[in-house]
Amino acid sequence: MSKVTTTRQTDFYDEFAVYDRPSLYYAWAEKNTKPEVSSNQKQQQHELNGVLGVDAVSEQLYFQLHPKAKAEDIAAYFAHFCHDSLQENCTRIDIVLDNNSTHTQKMKGLLYDYLLSREICDTIEVNFLHSPAYSPDFNLAEYEIHLLRLQKLHHLPSTVTMEQIRLSLEDVKYLMSNT
């Protein structure tokens, strides 16, 4: 029996943000008047961004945390992802993602530059398929993010710090290399 090698892979991708303070406020007002919400939004709200990919066949998670989620960060994530996929003999990747502003031509150009600098641009083909903005019934990554929030984040106290959030997410299986 011959060994089957993977040459094509389909992955779903999405990103999410977690904040150290809840953004839910309650207010009351007399009838026919506008409520005035006393807000502590004057304090800076700290943010941690996660990026998550799900292999459609193996269901492996590719998860990283970033302080920001700019086009450069997303392109670097995909470059790591492509490098890891090549290690598994995958030469073509179809990535399903939503129409977020970080998924522009700029990100795709930066990804090409990253792949070129790693000298793997000619050995792997990356195709992007765009889905509607929010479609958890279709995008496996959005569904996994929903589960991640339910299992890891929704039970944290309202006084949680970014470090506690990071520690809570640490035991999520990291499959991305840091090369």
Coordinates of C-alpha atoms in Angstrom, one line a residue:
M1 CA 0.0 0.0 0.0
S2 CA 1.5 3.3 -1.0
K3 CA 1.7 6.3 1.3
V4 CA -0.8 9.0 0.6
T5 CA 0.7 12.6 0.7
T6 CA -1.4 15.6 1.3
T7 CA -1.1 18.1 -1.5
R8 CA -4.2 20.2 -0.9
Q9 CA -5.7 21.6 2.2
T10 CA -8.9 23.7 2.9
D11 CA -8.9 25.9 5.9
F12 CA -11.3 28.3 7.5
Y13 CA -10.0 31.4 9.2
D14 CA -11.2 34.2 11.4
E15 CA -10.0 36.6 14.0
F16 CA -11.4 37.8 17.3
A17 CA -10.7 40.4 20.0
V18 CA -10.9 40.1 23.8
Y19 CA -11.1 43.1 26.1
D20 CA -10.1 43.4 29.8
R21 CA -13.3 45.2 30.7
P22 CA -16.9 44.4 29.8
S23 CA -18.6 46.8 27.5
L24 CA -22.1 46.4 28.9
Y25 CA -23.6 49.3 30.8
Y26 CA -27.0 49.8 32.4
A27 CA -28.8 53.1 32.8
W28 CA -32.3 54.3 33.6
A29 CA -34.2 57.4 32.8
E30 CA -37.5 59.1 33.5
K31 CA -40.2 58.5 30.9
N32 CA -39.6 60.3 27.6
T33 CA -36.1 61.3 28.5
K34 CA -32.8 60.0 27.2
P35 CA -30.8 57.9 29.8
E36 CA -27.3 59.2 30.6
V37 CA -24.9 56.3 31.0
S38 CA -22.1 57.0 33.5
S39 CA -19.1 55.5 31.8
N40 CA -15.6 54.6 32.8
Q41 CA -14.6 54.4 29.1
K42 CA -12.2 57.3 29.8
Q43 CA -9.8 54.6 31.0
Q44 CA -8.1 52.8 28.2
Q45 CA -9.5 49.4 27.3
H46 CA -6.8 46.9 26.7
E47 CA -7.3 44.5 23.8
L48 CA -5.8 41.1 22.9
N49 CA -6.4 39.7 19.4
G50 CA -6.6 36.0 18.5
V51 CA -6.4 34.5 15.0
L52 CA -7.7 31.1 14.4
G53 CA -7.6 28.7 11.5
V54 CA -9.4 25.3 11.3
D55 CA -8.4 22.6 8.9
A56 CA -11.6 21.4 7.2
V57 CA -10.5 17.7 7.1
S58 CA -8.4 17.1 10.1
E59 CA -10.1 19.7 12.4
Q60 CA -6.7 20.9 13.6
L61 CA -6.6 24.3 15.1
Y62 CA -4.0 26.9 14.2
F63 CA -4.2 29.5 16.9
Q64 CA -2.1 32.6 17.8
L65 CA -2.5 35.6 20.0
H66 CA -1.4 39.0 18.8
P67 CA -1.4 42.5 20.5
K68 CA -2.8 43.9 17.3
A69 CA -4.7 42.6 14.3
K70 CA -3.4 44.6 11.4
A71 CA -2.9 43.4 7.8
E72 CA 0.8 42.8 8.6
D73 CA -0.1 40.5 11.6
I74 CA -2.6 38.6 9.5
A75 CA 0.0 38.2 6.7
A76 CA 2.6 37.0 9.1
Y77 CA 0.1 34.4 10.6
F78 CA -0.6 33.1 7.1
A79 CA 3.1 32.9 6.3
H80 CA 3.7 30.8 9.4
F81 CA 0.7 28.7 8.4
C82 CA 2.1 28.2 4.9
H83 CA 5.5 27.2 6.3
D84 CA 3.9 24.6 8.6
S85 CA 1.8 23.3 5.8
L86 CA 4.8 22.8 3.6
Q87 CA 6.4 20.8 6.4
E88 CA 3.4 18.4 6.0
N89 CA 3.9 18.2 2.2
C90 CA 0.9 20.4 1.4
T91 CA 1.5 22.4 -1.8
R92 CA -1.9 24.1 -2.2
I93 CA -4.1 25.9 0.5
D94 CA -7.6 27.2 0.0
I95 CA -8.4 29.7 2.8
V96 CA -12.0 30.7 3.5
L97 CA -12.2 34.0 5.2
D98 CA -14.7 36.8 5.7
N99 CA -14.6 40.3 4.2
N100 CA -12.8 41.9 7.1
S101 CA -10.8 45.1 6.4
T102 CA -7.6 43.2 7.3
H103 CA -8.1 40.8 4.4
T104 CA -7.4 43.3 1.6
Q105 CA -5.0 43.3 -1.3
K106 CA -2.4 44.9 1.1
M107 CA -2.5 41.7 3.3
K108 CA -2.2 39.5 0.2
G109 CA 0.8 41.5 -1.0
L110 CA 2.5 41.3 2.4
L111 CA 1.9 37.5 2.4
Y112 CA 3.5 37.2 -1.0
D113 CA 6.5 39.2 0.3
Y114 CA 6.8 37.0 3.4
L115 CA 6.6 33.8 1.3
L116 CA 9.2 35.3 -1.1
S117 CA 11.6 36.1 1.8
R118 CA 11.2 32.5 3.1
E119 CA 11.9 31.2 -0.4
I120 CA 8.7 29.2 -0.5
C121 CA 6.7 31.4 -2.8
D122 CA 7.1 29.0 -5.8
T123 CA 6.5 25.8 -3.7
I124 CA 3.0 26.6 -2.3
E125 CA -0.2 28.0 -3.9
V126 CA -2.5 30.0 -1.7
N127 CA -6.1 30.8 -2.8
F128 CA -8.5 33.0 -0.8
L129 CA -12.2 32.4 -0.8
H130 CA -14.4 35.1 0.7
S131 CA -17.5 34.3 2.8
P132 CA -20.2 36.7 4.1
A133 CA -19.1 38.9 7.0
Y134 CA -20.5 36.7 9.8
S135 CA -21.5 33.2 8.9
P136 CA -20.9 30.7 11.8
D137 CA -23.0 28.1 10.0
F138 CA -20.5 28.1 7.2
N139 CA -17.2 29.2 8.6
L140 CA -15.8 26.6 11.0
A141 CA -13.4 29.1 12.5
E142 CA -16.2 31.4 13.6
Y143 CA -17.9 28.4 15.2
E144 CA -14.7 27.4 17.0
I145 CA -14.2 31.0 18.2
H146 CA -17.8 30.9 19.6
L147 CA -16.9 27.6 21.5
L148 CA -13.6 29.1 22.7
R149 CA -15.5 32.1 24.2
L150 CA -18.0 29.8 25.9
Q151 CA -15.5 27.4 27.3
K152 CA -12.6 29.8 28.2
L153 CA -13.8 33.4 28.5
H154 CA -17.4 33.8 29.5
H155 CA -16.8 32.6 33.1
L156 CA -14.0 35.0 33.9
P157 CA -14.7 37.8 36.4
S158 CA -15.5 41.3 35.3
T159 CA -12.2 42.5 36.9
V160 CA -10.1 40.2 34.7
T161 CA -6.7 41.4 33.4
M162 CA -5.2 40.8 30.0
E163 CA -2.6 38.5 31.6
Q164 CA -5.4 36.3 33.1
I165 CA -7.1 36.2 29.7
R166 CA -3.8 35.1 28.1
L167 CA -3.3 32.4 30.7
S168 CA -6.8 31.2 30.2
L169 CA -6.2 30.8 26.5
E170 CA -2.7 29.2 26.9
D171 CA -3.9 25.6 27.1
V172 CA -5.6 26.0 23.7
K173 CA -3.6 23.7 21.4
Y174 CA -0.9 25.8 19.7
L175 CA 0.0 24.2 16.4
M176 CA 1.8 27.1 14.7
S177 CA 5.5 27.2 14.7
N178 CA 7.3 30.4 15.6
T179 CA 9.8 30.3 12.8

